[in-house]
Coordinates of C-alpha atoms and ligand atoms in Angstrom, one line a residue:
M1 CA 21.2 5.8 -38.5
C2 CA 22.0 9.6 -37.7
G3 CA 23.2 11.9 -40.2
I4 CA 26.5 13.7 -40.9
I5 CA 26.6 17.6 -42.2
G6 CA 29.3 20.2 -41.7
Y7 CA 29.3 23.6 -43.9
V8 CA 32.7 26.1 -43.9
G9 CA 32.4 29.1 -46.5
K10 CA 31.2 32.7 -46.6
K11 CA 27.1 31.8 -46.5
Q12 CA 25.3 31.8 -43.1
A13 CA 25.5 28.0 -41.8
L14 CA 22.5 27.8 -40.0
P15 CA 20.3 27.7 -43.2
I16 CA 22.5 25.4 -44.9
V17 CA 23.0 22.8 -41.5
M18 CA 19.1 22.8 -41.4
N19 CA 18.1 22.1 -45.2
G20 CA 20.9 19.5 -44.9
L21 CA 19.0 18.3 -42.1
K22 CA 15.7 17.8 -44.2
R23 CA 17.4 16.1 -46.7
M24 CA 18.7 13.5 -44.3
E25 CA 15.5 12.7 -42.1
Y26 CA 14.4 9.6 -44.5
R27 CA 17.6 8.1 -42.7
G28 CA 15.5 7.5 -39.5
Y29 CA 16.8 9.4 -36.5
D30 CA 15.3 10.1 -33.1
S31 CA 17.1 14.0 -32.1
A32 CA 18.7 16.6 -33.4
G33 CA 21.2 19.3 -33.0
I34 CA 23.3 22.2 -34.9
A35 CA 26.4 23.6 -33.4
I36 CA 27.5 27.5 -35.0
V37 CA 30.9 29.1 -34.8
E38 CA 29.9 32.5 -33.7
N39 CA 32.3 35.1 -33.0
R40 CA 34.4 32.9 -31.9
S41 CA 32.4 31.0 -29.6
L42 CA 30.5 27.5 -30.4
E43 CA 26.7 27.8 -30.0
I44 CA 24.6 24.7 -29.5
I45 CA 21.5 24.4 -29.8
K46 CA 19.0 20.2 -29.8
E47 CA 16.5 18.8 -29.0
A48 CA 14.9 15.0 -28.8
G49 CA 12.4 13.9 -31.3
K50 CA 11.5 15.1 -35.3
L51 CA 13.4 18.6 -36.7
G52 CA 10.7 20.5 -36.0
E53 CA 11.2 19.9 -32.8
L54 CA 14.5 21.5 -33.1
E55 CA 13.3 23.8 -35.9
K56 CA 11.5 26.1 -33.1
L57 CA 14.4 25.9 -31.3
V58 CA 16.9 28.1 -33.9
D59 CA 13.4 30.0 -35.5
G60 CA 13.9 33.6 -34.5
V61 CA 17.6 32.7 -33.3
Q62 CA 20.0 34.8 -34.9
L63 CA 23.0 33.0 -35.6
H64 CA 25.3 34.4 -38.8
G65 CA 28.2 32.2 -38.5
T66 CA 29.7 30.8 -41.7
V67 CA 30.9 27.9 -39.9
G68 CA 28.7 24.9 -38.5
M69 CA 27.6 21.1 -38.4
G70 CA 24.0 19.6 -38.1
H71 CA 23.2 16.1 -36.9
T72 CA 20.2 13.2 -36.7
R73 CA 20.7 11.0 -34.2
W74 CA 20.0 7.0 -34.1
A75 CA 20.0 6.3 -30.6
T76 CA 22.9 3.8 -29.9
H77 CA 23.9 4.2 -26.3
G78 CA 21.5 5.8 -24.4
V79 CA 17.7 7.7 -24.3
P80 CA 17.2 9.5 -27.2
N81 CA 16.8 12.7 -25.0
K82 CA 17.9 16.1 -25.2
T83 CA 21.1 15.7 -23.4
N84 CA 22.4 12.9 -25.1
A85 CA 21.6 14.9 -28.7
H86 CA 24.6 16.0 -30.7
P87 CA 27.0 17.8 -30.9
H88 CA 28.2 17.2 -27.4
T89 CA 30.7 19.2 -26.0
G90 CA 33.4 18.6 -23.5
E91 CA 34.4 20.5 -20.6
S92 CA 34.9 23.8 -21.8
G93 CA 33.3 24.6 -24.4
N94 CA 35.5 24.8 -26.7
F95 CA 35.6 21.6 -28.4
A96 CA 32.2 20.0 -30.1
V97 CA 32.1 17.1 -31.6
I98 CA 29.1 14.7 -33.6
H99 CA 29.3 11.2 -34.4
N100 CA 27.9 8.5 -36.7
G101 CA 28.8 5.1 -35.3
I102 CA 29.5 3.4 -31.9
I103 CA 33.1 4.1 -30.0
E104 CA 33.3 0.4 -28.5
N105 CA 36.5 1.5 -25.9
Y106 CA 34.5 4.5 -24.7
A107 CA 33.9 2.3 -20.7
S108 CA 37.2 2.4 -20.3
L109 CA 37.9 5.3 -21.7
K110 CA 35.9 7.3 -19.5
I111 CA 37.2 5.7 -16.1
E112 CA 40.7 7.2 -17.6
L113 CA 39.2 10.2 -18.2
E114 CA 37.6 10.9 -15.2
S115 CA 40.4 10.3 -13.2
K116 CA 42.1 12.6 -14.9
G117 CA 39.2 15.3 -13.6
H118 CA 36.6 14.8 -16.7
T119 CA 32.9 15.2 -15.6
F120 CA 30.4 13.5 -17.9
H121 CA 27.0 15.1 -18.7
T122 CA 25.9 12.5 -21.0
D123 CA 25.0 8.1 -21.4
T124 CA 26.4 8.2 -25.1
D125 CA 29.7 6.7 -26.1
T126 CA 30.0 9.5 -28.2
E127 CA 30.8 12.2 -25.6
T128 CA 34.5 10.2 -24.8
V129 CA 36.0 11.8 -27.9
V130 CA 35.3 15.6 -27.4
H131 CA 36.6 15.5 -23.5
L132 CA 39.8 13.4 -25.5
V133 CA 40.5 15.7 -28.1
E134 CA 40.1 18.5 -25.4
E135 CA 42.9 16.2 -23.0
F136 CA 45.1 16.9 -25.8
Y137 CA 44.6 19.9 -27.1
E138 CA 45.4 21.1 -23.4
A139 CA 49.3 19.1 -24.7
N140 CA 50.2 21.3 -28.0
H141 CA 47.7 23.8 -28.5
D142 CA 47.3 22.2 -32.1
F143 CA 43.5 21.7 -33.1
E144 CA 44.1 19.3 -35.7
K145 CA 47.0 17.1 -34.1
A146 CA 44.6 16.9 -31.2
V147 CA 42.1 14.9 -33.3
R148 CA 44.7 13.0 -35.0
E149 CA 46.0 11.6 -31.1
A150 CA 42.3 11.2 -30.1
L151 CA 41.6 8.9 -32.5
Y152 CA 44.2 6.9 -32.1
C153 CA 42.5 6.1 -28.6
I154 CA 39.6 5.0 -30.4
T155 CA 38.3 1.7 -31.2
G156 CA 35.4 1.1 -33.0
A157 CA 33.2 3.1 -35.6
Y158 CA 33.2 6.0 -36.6
G159 CA 32.4 9.1 -39.8
F160 CA 33.0 12.3 -37.0
V161 CA 32.6 16.3 -37.2
F162 CA 35.2 18.6 -35.2
L163 CA 34.6 22.0 -34.4
C164 CA 36.7 23.9 -32.1
R165 CA 36.5 27.5 -30.7
H166 CA 40.5 28.6 -30.9
E167 CA 40.2 27.8 -35.1
P168 CA 37.4 29.3 -35.9
D169 CA 37.1 28.5 -39.7
K170 CA 37.5 25.1 -39.4
I171 CA 36.0 21.8 -39.3
I172 CA 38.0 18.4 -39.2
A173 CA 36.6 15.4 -40.7
A174 CA 37.1 11.7 -39.9
R175 CA 36.0 8.3 -40.9
Q176 CA 36.5 5.0 -40.1
G177 CA 33.5 2.4 -41.3
S178 CA 31.0 5.0 -41.7
P179 CA 31.0 7.1 -44.5
L180 CA 31.5 10.6 -44.6
V181 CA 31.2 12.7 -48.8
L182 CA 33.7 15.1 -49.0
G183 CA 31.6 18.0 -50.9
Y184 CA 33.9 20.7 -53.2
G185 CA 31.5 24.3 -53.6
K186 CA 32.8 27.6 -55.0
D187 CA 34.6 29.5 -51.9
E188 CA 32.4 26.8 -49.9
F189 CA 32.8 23.4 -48.7
F190 CA 30.6 20.6 -47.1
V191 CA 31.0 17.3 -45.3
A192 CA 27.9 15.3 -44.8
S193 CA 27.5 11.2 -44.5
D194 CA 24.6 11.6 -47.3
A195 CA 25.8 12.9 -50.4
S196 CA 21.9 14.4 -50.6
A197 CA 22.0 16.6 -47.7
I198 CA 24.7 18.7 -50.2
V199 CA 23.3 18.6 -53.9
T200 CA 21.7 21.2 -53.8
H201 CA 25.2 22.8 -54.0
T202 CA 27.9 21.0 -55.4
R203 CA 27.6 17.8 -57.2
Q204 CA 31.2 17.9 -56.9
V205 CA 32.2 15.6 -54.1
T206 CA 34.8 13.0 -53.1
F207 CA 34.0 10.0 -51.1
M208 CA 36.3 9.6 -47.3
D209 CA 37.3 6.0 -47.1
D210 CA 38.3 4.2 -43.5
H211 CA 41.2 5.7 -42.1
E212 CA 40.8 8.9 -43.4
M213 CA 40.7 13.0 -41.8
A214 CA 40.0 15.8 -44.0
I215 CA 40.6 19.3 -42.8
L216 CA 38.3 22.2 -44.4
S217 CA 38.1 26.0 -44.5
P218 CA 37.0 28.5 -46.8
R219 CA 40.3 27.7 -48.4
G220 CA 39.9 23.9 -49.4
I221 CA 39.8 20.8 -47.9
K222 CA 42.8 18.8 -47.0
I223 CA 43.0 14.8 -46.7
T224 CA 45.3 12.9 -44.8
T225 CA 45.4 9.6 -43.4
I226 CA 44.8 9.5 -40.1
D227 CA 48.9 9.1 -39.4
N228 CA 49.2 12.2 -41.7
Q229 CA 50.3 11.1 -44.6
P230 CA 48.7 13.0 -47.3
V231 CA 46.0 11.5 -49.7
V232 CA 45.2 12.2 -53.2
K233 CA 41.2 11.4 -54.5
K234 CA 39.2 11.5 -57.1
V235 CA 36.4 14.4 -57.2
E236 CA 33.5 12.8 -58.8
E237 CA 30.5 14.2 -60.2
I238 CA 26.9 13.3 -58.3
T239 CA 24.8 12.5 -61.8
Y240 CA 20.9 11.7 -59.7
D241 CA 18.5 14.8 -60.8
I242 CA 16.9 17.0 -57.5
S243 CA 14.1 15.7 -58.1
Q244 CA 15.1 12.4 -57.3
I245 CA 15.0 12.9 -54.4
E246 CA 11.9 15.4 -53.8
K247 CA 8.1 13.8 -53.4
S248 CA 7.0 15.6 -56.7
G249 CA 3.6 15.4 -56.0
Y250 CA 2.8 12.1 -54.0
A251 CA 2.4 12.0 -49.9
H252 CA 5.1 9.8 -49.4
F253 CA 8.5 9.3 -50.7
M254 CA 7.6 5.3 -50.4
L255 CA 4.2 5.8 -52.6
K256 CA 6.7 7.9 -55.4
E257 CA 9.1 5.6 -55.0
I258 CA 6.9 2.6 -55.4
F259 CA 5.0 3.7 -59.0
E260 CA 8.4 4.4 -59.8
Q261 CA 9.5 1.0 -60.8
P262 CA 7.9 1.0 -64.0
S263 CA 10.7 3.4 -64.5
T264 CA 13.8 1.8 -62.5
I265 CA 13.3 -1.3 -63.1
L266 CA 14.1 -0.6 -66.7
D267 CA 17.0 1.6 -65.8
S268 CA 17.8 -1.3 -64.7
M269 CA 18.4 -2.9 -67.4
R270 CA 18.9 -0.4 -69.8
G271 CA 21.7 -1.1 -72.4
R272 CA 22.4 -4.1 -70.2
T273 CA 21.1 -6.6 -72.5
V274 CA 21.4 -8.2 -76.0
P275 CA 18.2 -9.8 -77.3
D276 CA 19.5 -11.0 -80.5
D277 CA 22.4 -12.9 -79.2
G278 CA 20.3 -13.5 -75.6
L279 CA 23.4 -12.5 -73.6
P280 CA 23.0 -9.6 -70.7
R281 CA 25.7 -7.1 -71.3
L282 CA 26.6 -5.9 -67.6
G283 CA 29.7 -4.0 -68.2
G284 CA 30.8 -4.1 -64.1
L285 CA 31.3 -8.0 -64.5
A286 CA 32.8 -7.8 -67.7
E287 CA 36.6 -8.0 -66.8
H288 CA 35.9 -10.9 -64.7
M289 CA 33.9 -13.1 -67.2
D290 CA 36.9 -16.0 -66.0
T291 CA 36.3 -16.1 -62.4
L292 CA 32.4 -16.3 -62.5
A293 CA 32.4 -18.7 -65.6
K294 CA 34.8 -21.3 -63.0
A295 CA 32.5 -20.6 -60.6
K296 CA 31.7 -23.8 -58.3
K297 CA 29.8 -22.1 -55.9
I298 CA 27.9 -18.7 -55.4
I299 CA 27.1 -17.1 -51.7
F300 CA 24.9 -14.5 -51.2
I301 CA 25.1 -12.1 -48.4
A302 CA 22.6 -9.6 -47.5
C303 CA 20.7 -7.9 -44.6
G304 CA 17.1 -7.1 -44.2
T305 CA 15.2 -7.0 -47.9
S306 CA 18.9 -7.2 -49.7
W307 CA 18.5 -10.7 -48.3
H308 CA 14.9 -11.5 -50.2
A309 CA 16.0 -10.5 -53.5
A310 CA 18.7 -12.6 -52.6
L311 CA 16.8 -15.8 -52.0
V312 CA 14.8 -15.7 -55.0
G313 CA 18.4 -15.3 -56.6
E314 CA 19.1 -18.4 -55.2
Y315 CA 15.8 -20.0 -56.6
M316 CA 16.6 -18.0 -59.8
L317 CA 20.3 -19.5 -60.5
E318 CA 19.8 -23.4 -59.6
E319 CA 17.2 -24.1 -61.9
F320 CA 18.7 -21.7 -65.2
A321 CA 22.4 -22.3 -64.1
R322 CA 22.7 -25.4 -61.9
I323 CA 25.3 -24.1 -59.9
N324 CA 25.5 -24.7 -55.9
V325 CA 23.9 -21.3 -54.2
E326 CA 24.0 -20.0 -50.7
V327 CA 21.8 -17.1 -48.6
E328 CA 23.6 -15.6 -46.1
Y329 CA 22.9 -13.8 -43.3
A330 CA 25.6 -11.2 -43.7
S331 CA 25.2 -10.6 -39.1
E332 CA 25.8 -14.5 -39.2
F333 CA 28.0 -14.9 -41.8
R334 CA 31.0 -12.3 -39.9
Y335 CA 30.8 -14.0 -36.7
R336 CA 30.8 -18.0 -37.9
N337 CA 33.5 -20.0 -39.8
P338 CA 32.3 -20.2 -43.3
I339 CA 33.4 -22.2 -45.9
I340 CA 35.3 -20.3 -48.8
E341 CA 36.2 -23.1 -51.3
K342 CA 38.2 -22.0 -54.4
N343 CA 35.8 -20.7 -57.1
T344 CA 33.4 -19.8 -54.6
V345 CA 32.3 -16.0 -55.9
V346 CA 30.4 -13.9 -53.0
F347 CA 27.6 -10.9 -54.8
V348 CA 26.5 -8.6 -51.5
I349 CA 23.5 -7.3 -52.1
S350 CA 23.0 -4.2 -50.3
Q351 CA 21.5 -1.1 -51.7
S352 CA 22.9 1.1 -48.7
G353 CA 26.4 -0.6 -49.5
E354 CA 27.0 0.7 -46.5
T355 CA 24.9 -1.5 -43.7
A356 CA 27.7 -2.2 -41.4
D357 CA 27.3 -6.0 -41.5
T358 CA 27.1 -6.3 -45.0
L359 CA 30.3 -4.6 -45.7
A360 CA 32.2 -6.7 -42.4
A361 CA 30.7 -10.3 -44.2
M362 CA 31.9 -9.0 -47.7
R363 CA 35.6 -8.4 -45.7
E364 CA 35.6 -11.3 -43.9
A365 CA 34.3 -13.3 -47.4
K366 CA 37.3 -11.6 -49.2
R367 CA 40.0 -12.1 -46.4
R368 CA 38.9 -16.0 -47.3
G369 CA 39.8 -16.2 -50.7
A370 CA 36.5 -15.4 -52.4
A371 CA 35.9 -13.3 -55.6
V372 CA 33.5 -10.8 -54.5
F373 CA 31.2 -8.8 -56.7
G374 CA 28.7 -6.0 -55.3
I375 CA 25.2 -5.3 -56.2
C376 CA 24.3 -1.9 -54.8
N377 CA 22.0 1.1 -55.2
V378 CA 24.3 3.9 -53.8
V379 CA 27.1 4.6 -56.7
G380 CA 30.3 5.6 -54.4
S381 CA 29.2 3.8 -51.4
S382 CA 31.7 1.5 -49.4
I383 CA 30.6 -1.7 -50.7
A384 CA 30.6 -0.7 -54.0
R385 CA 34.1 0.7 -53.9
E386 CA 35.3 -2.3 -51.4
S387 CA 34.4 -4.9 -54.1
D388 CA 35.8 -6.9 -56.6
A389 CA 33.4 -5.5 -59.3
G390 CA 29.9 -5.6 -59.4
V391 CA 26.3 -3.9 -60.8
Y392 CA 25.0 -0.9 -60.7
I393 CA 21.1 -1.4 -59.8
H394 CA 20.3 2.4 -61.1
A395 CA 17.2 2.8 -59.5
G396 CA 17.8 5.8 -58.3
P397 CA 18.0 7.7 -54.6
E398 CA 15.4 5.5 -52.6
I399 CA 14.1 7.9 -49.5
G400 CA 11.2 6.1 -47.8
V401 CA 13.1 3.6 -45.2
A402 CA 10.9 0.9 -46.7
S403 CA 13.0 -0.8 -49.4
T404 CA 10.4 -1.0 -52.5
K405 CA 11.7 0.0 -55.7
A406 CA 15.8 -0.9 -54.9
F407 CA 14.2 -4.1 -54.3
T408 CA 12.8 -4.8 -57.7
S409 CA 16.0 -3.7 -59.3
Q410 CA 17.6 -5.8 -57.2
L411 CA 15.9 -8.9 -58.3
T412 CA 15.9 -7.1 -62.1
V413 CA 19.6 -7.4 -61.6
I414 CA 19.7 -11.1 -60.6
A415 CA 17.8 -11.8 -62.8
L416 CA 20.7 -10.5 -65.7
I417 CA 23.1 -12.3 -63.7
T418 CA 21.2 -15.2 -64.0
L419 CA 21.3 -14.9 -67.4
L420 CA 24.6 -14.3 -67.5
F421 CA 25.6 -17.9 -65.7
A422 CA 23.5 -20.2 -67.4
R423 CA 24.3 -18.5 -70.7
L424 CA 28.1 -19.2 -69.6
R425 CA 26.7 -23.1 -69.0
N426 CA 23.8 -24.6 -70.5
M427 CA 20.9 -22.4 -71.8
S428 CA 20.7 -21.6 -75.3
A429 CA 21.2 -17.9 -76.9
V430 CA 17.1 -18.7 -78.1
E431 CA 16.2 -19.2 -74.7
G432 CA 18.2 -16.4 -73.9
K433 CA 16.3 -14.3 -75.6
Q434 CA 13.1 -15.1 -74.6
I435 CA 14.2 -14.3 -71.1
I436 CA 15.5 -10.8 -71.8
E437 CA 12.0 -10.4 -74.2
E438 CA 10.1 -11.7 -71.4
L439 CA 12.3 -9.0 -68.4
L440 CA 11.8 -5.9 -71.2
A441 CA 8.3 -6.6 -70.8
I442 CA 7.9 -6.1 -67.2
P443 CA 7.9 -2.4 -66.4
E444 CA 4.3 -2.1 -68.2
K445 CA 3.2 -5.1 -66.4
V446 CA 4.2 -3.1 -63.3
K447 CA 2.3 -0.1 -64.4
S448 CA -0.9 -1.7 -65.1
I449 CA -0.5 -2.9 -61.3
L450 CA -0.5 0.0 -59.8
T451 CA -3.5 1.0 -61.5
N452 CA -5.5 -1.2 -58.6
S453 CA -3.9 1.0 -55.6
D454 CA -7.2 1.9 -54.8
Y455 CA -8.4 -1.3 -54.7
I456 CA -6.0 -2.5 -53.1
R457 CA -6.7 0.3 -50.4
E458 CA -10.3 -0.7 -50.1
I459 CA -8.8 -3.9 -48.6
A460 CA -6.9 -2.5 -46.4
E461 CA -9.0 -0.4 -45.2
T462 CA -10.8 -4.0 -43.9
Y463 CA -8.0 -5.6 -42.6
M464 CA -6.5 -2.1 -40.6
D465 CA -6.9 -3.0 -37.4
K466 CA -6.0 -6.8 -37.6
R467 CA -3.1 -7.7 -35.5
N468 CA -1.5 -10.2 -37.1
F469 CA -1.0 -11.0 -40.3
L470 CA 0.1 -14.4 -41.9
Y471 CA 2.1 -14.8 -45.9
L472 CA 2.0 -17.6 -47.9
G473 CA 3.8 -18.1 -50.9
R474 CA 5.7 -21.0 -52.6
G475 CA 9.1 -21.4 -54.5
Y476 CA 10.0 -18.9 -56.5
N477 CA 7.1 -16.5 -54.4
F478 CA 8.3 -18.0 -50.6
P479 CA 10.7 -14.8 -50.4
V480 CA 8.3 -12.5 -51.8
A481 CA 6.0 -13.7 -48.6
L482 CA 8.8 -13.1 -45.9
E483 CA 8.8 -8.9 -48.2
G484 CA 5.0 -8.8 -47.9
A485 CA 5.2 -9.6 -44.5
L486 CA 8.2 -7.2 -43.5
K487 CA 7.3 -4.7 -45.1
L488 CA 3.9 -4.8 -43.3
K489 CA 6.1 -4.9 -39.9
E490 CA 7.8 -2.0 -41.1
I491 CA 5.1 0.8 -41.7
S492 CA 2.2 -0.6 -40.0
Y493 CA 3.6 -2.3 -36.7
I494 CA 1.2 -5.5 -37.7
H495 CA 2.7 -8.4 -36.7
A496 CA 3.2 -10.5 -40.1
E497 CA 4.9 -13.5 -40.5
G498 CA 6.3 -14.9 -43.8
Y499 CA 5.8 -18.2 -44.1
P500 CA 6.4 -20.9 -47.2
A501 CA 2.9 -22.4 -47.7
A502 CA 3.6 -25.8 -47.1
E503 CA 5.0 -25.5 -44.1
M504 CA 2.0 -23.6 -42.3
K505 CA 0.6 -26.9 -41.5
H506 CA 4.1 -27.8 -39.0
G507 CA 3.2 -24.8 -36.8
P508 CA 1.5 -21.1 -37.9
I509 CA -1.6 -23.2 -39.0
A510 CA -2.9 -23.2 -34.8
L511 CA -3.0 -19.5 -35.2
I512 CA -5.3 -18.7 -37.8
D513 CA -8.8 -18.0 -37.5
D514 CA -11.1 -15.4 -39.0
D515 CA -8.8 -12.5 -36.8
M516 CA -5.9 -13.1 -38.8
P517 CA -6.1 -12.5 -42.8
T518 CA -3.6 -14.2 -44.7
V519 CA -2.2 -13.3 -47.7
I520 CA -1.4 -16.0 -50.1
I521 CA 0.7 -15.5 -52.9
A522 CA -0.6 -17.8 -56.0
P523 CA 0.3 -17.3 -59.4
K524 CA -1.0 -19.4 -61.8
D525 CA 2.4 -21.5 -62.1
A526 CA 4.6 -25.2 -61.5
I527 CA 3.2 -25.0 -58.1
Y528 CA 0.0 -23.5 -58.2
D529 CA -2.0 -26.3 -57.1
K530 CA -0.1 -27.2 -54.3
V531 CA -0.7 -23.6 -53.4
M532 CA -4.7 -23.8 -53.8
S533 CA -4.5 -26.9 -51.0
N534 CA -2.6 -24.3 -49.0
L535 CA -5.2 -22.0 -49.3
E536 CA -7.6 -24.7 -49.1
E537 CA -6.0 -25.1 -45.3
V538 CA -6.4 -21.9 -44.0
K539 CA -10.4 -21.8 -46.0
A540 CA -11.4 -24.6 -43.6
R541 CA -10.0 -22.8 -40.6
G542 CA -12.7 -19.9 -41.2
G543 CA -9.2 -17.2 -42.1
K544 CA -10.2 -14.6 -44.5
I545 CA -7.6 -14.3 -47.6
I546 CA -6.4 -12.2 -50.0
A547 CA -5.2 -14.0 -53.1
I548 CA -2.8 -12.6 -54.9
T549 CA -3.1 -14.7 -58.3
T550 CA -2.6 -14.1 -62.5
E551 CA -4.9 -12.5 -64.7
G552 CA -7.9 -15.1 -66.1
N553 CA -7.7 -17.1 -63.2
N554 CA -11.1 -16.5 -62.1
E555 CA -11.9 -19.9 -60.0
I556 CA -9.5 -18.6 -57.3
N557 CA -12.2 -15.7 -56.6
E558 CA -14.6 -18.7 -55.2
K559 CA -12.1 -19.5 -52.5
A560 CA -10.1 -16.0 -51.7
D561 CA -12.0 -13.0 -49.6
H562 CA -10.1 -10.5 -52.2
V563 CA -8.6 -11.4 -55.1
I564 CA -5.7 -8.8 -56.9
Y565 CA -4.4 -9.4 -60.1
I566 CA -1.3 -9.8 -62.2
P567 CA -0.2 -10.4 -65.5
K568 CA 1.0 -13.5 -66.7
T569 CA 5.1 -14.2 -66.6
H570 CA 8.2 -16.5 -66.8
D571 CA 7.6 -18.0 -63.0
F572 CA 11.2 -16.7 -61.7
L573 CA 10.2 -13.0 -62.6
S574 CA 6.8 -12.9 -61.1
P575 CA 8.7 -12.1 -58.1
I576 CA 9.0 -8.8 -59.6
L577 CA 5.5 -8.5 -60.1
A578 CA 4.0 -10.1 -57.3
V579 CA 5.6 -7.5 -54.8
I580 CA 4.1 -4.4 -55.8
P581 CA 0.4 -5.9 -54.5
L582 CA 2.0 -6.1 -51.4
Q583 CA 4.1 -2.9 -51.6
L584 CA 0.7 -1.0 -51.9
L585 CA -1.2 -2.6 -49.2
S586 CA 1.0 -2.2 -46.9
Y587 CA 1.0 1.2 -48.2
H588 CA -2.3 1.8 -47.2
M589 CA -2.6 -0.1 -44.3
A590 CA 0.3 1.9 -42.7
V591 CA -1.6 5.3 -43.9
L592 CA -5.2 4.3 -42.8
R593 CA -3.1 3.7 -39.2
G594 CA -1.9 6.7 -39.7
C595 CA 2.1 5.8 -39.5
N596 CA 4.8 7.6 -40.4
V597 CA 5.2 5.3 -43.6
D598 CA 9.1 7.6 -44.6
Q599 CA 10.5 7.3 -41.4
P600 CA 8.9 4.0 -39.5
R601 CA 10.0 4.0 -35.5
N602 CA 13.4 2.6 -34.4
L603 CA 13.6 2.0 -38.0
A604 CA 17.2 3.6 -39.9
K605 CA 17.8 3.8 -43.6
S606 CA 21.7 2.6 -43.4
V607 CA 22.5 0.7 -40.6
T608 CA 25.4 1.7 -40.7
V609 CA 26.2 -0.1 -36.9
E610 CA 26.3 -4.1 -36.3
Ligands
LIG701 C1 17.7 -1.5 -42.9 C2 16.4 -1.0 -43.8 C3 16.4 -1.4 -45.1 C4 16.9 -2.2 -46.2 C5 18.6 -3.0 -44.7 C6 19.8 -3.6 -45.5 O1 17.2 -2.5 -42.0 O2 15.7 -0.8 -42.7 O3 15.0 -1.6 -45.8 O4 16.9 -4.0 -46.2 O5 18.3 -2.4 -44.4 O6 20.1 -2.8 -46.2 P1 20.3 -2.6 -47.1 O7 21.2 -1.0 -47.6 O8 21.8 -3.2 -47.0 O9 20.7 -3.2 -48.7

């Protein structure tokens, strides 16, 4: 989604702003722009396409101003062209705004403003706000006041940053629904939609909350509510290493993140197990053990890949904790009339912790009285802060739009949560201990799967021109089939469907021929024989088969066209292993097809609009 950066200080703003935009490229965008305050005028440069296009325009331009802002746009209202790119200015050119979010009442505001003589130049919802600010400024000649009054008129979600030619050393930021972080440097201050945009300058940050406004100047940052009540906030330290947001020699972030998984999975459980007692140690949930012990039902709420992790969680919790579990798409949950009974516990899963649908669904669950816990990666994110408590997955920044390491860390944390519930109920310490031992062995097993990357690339070469794929799995690996198919769609633009293997005969079987490869996840588990029957059904219809199975299972060689082996593990942990070859398969496929792996078309990393 849109990236935002703003700077006030003593240095030239332009390189800082451009660098910040580069750091946020991973979020997904289709045009970009900057505004620099230069000798009491606002210099705006913007362009459609990737940052390289904007860089061409900026290159050689002499802009020395020390106050500025930049934006990468992910189009919602209006096509992604130069005109619709942010920043937007009004009639006078005295103000500029950048925006992440959607102004829902923009159409009526626009009509009103047009009736007052304003002319609109773009198709965006955002342009209305800069006209509003102009209108209010006319009346009182006070930038801050004009912004507040404009905000009162707006319905919708926003992270805004404003500049004003008349008050050239000031930036005003406001948040309602779209994340903004403030950065404190030495005589310089930052605002960004994403800490990675500013982490090379400062690690001291404050996360803005909804209904807050921040006024940045070279003298400091003043934070108030939109109604101008003073707000005192904690300054926090960003702890991650800069190398975590760089490629470190890998061709793509996605590949780096796939290869990081042995350590990120370990990080997700570091210090969180007590093997001798067969217990997990989840500090974030410690104060809520009563609530968890009384839980009669668990609801998982998530989107995308996180939703697939939730599905695996459903299987895990039902098997080991014997508890009712529901898995909900956040976007559906929020507009239904969900039943939240006493002792319902909601787990909200979100890598970014900012997905608009997930956040809204979480608030709805809270309103209906559920205890709400977050499973997030991004520290300090909205979901992490607004949930009653939670567990960070500690996978480190995930830059590739297609989620990989966050998924396996989510599964690891969900396995620990399963263990927690199971031990609260019926699981013995001995069984708990065995599970922990197996969990701790997972990172080494992932490492061994990664050595197959070249072999998987060869498989990708064979199938790179196919237009459709089917992914089949059963039990714990049905969600993995969904995730494998999603990965392929997302980054290689090949149509792929994930299906429960046995359900194939109720429809997708009609599609099978030698032009539609099937990826079948068939570890040697409790339902292996059943999955093999489904494999035979594909084979009988001339389908090509890529099978994922357990090391030592040689019989499958005769049936499948390609076999990728994964080490043996507990059935319920097999998704963590089985997904790795599928991540690699989609990665290689996308690279071979010349796709932009880290920033696939139309997708955004953190979807902060509905
Ligand atoms: C977007 C991303 C997906 C991600 C989903 C949910 O669609 O492209 O990779 O799984 O959002 O994101 P979250 O941050 O809530 O896990």
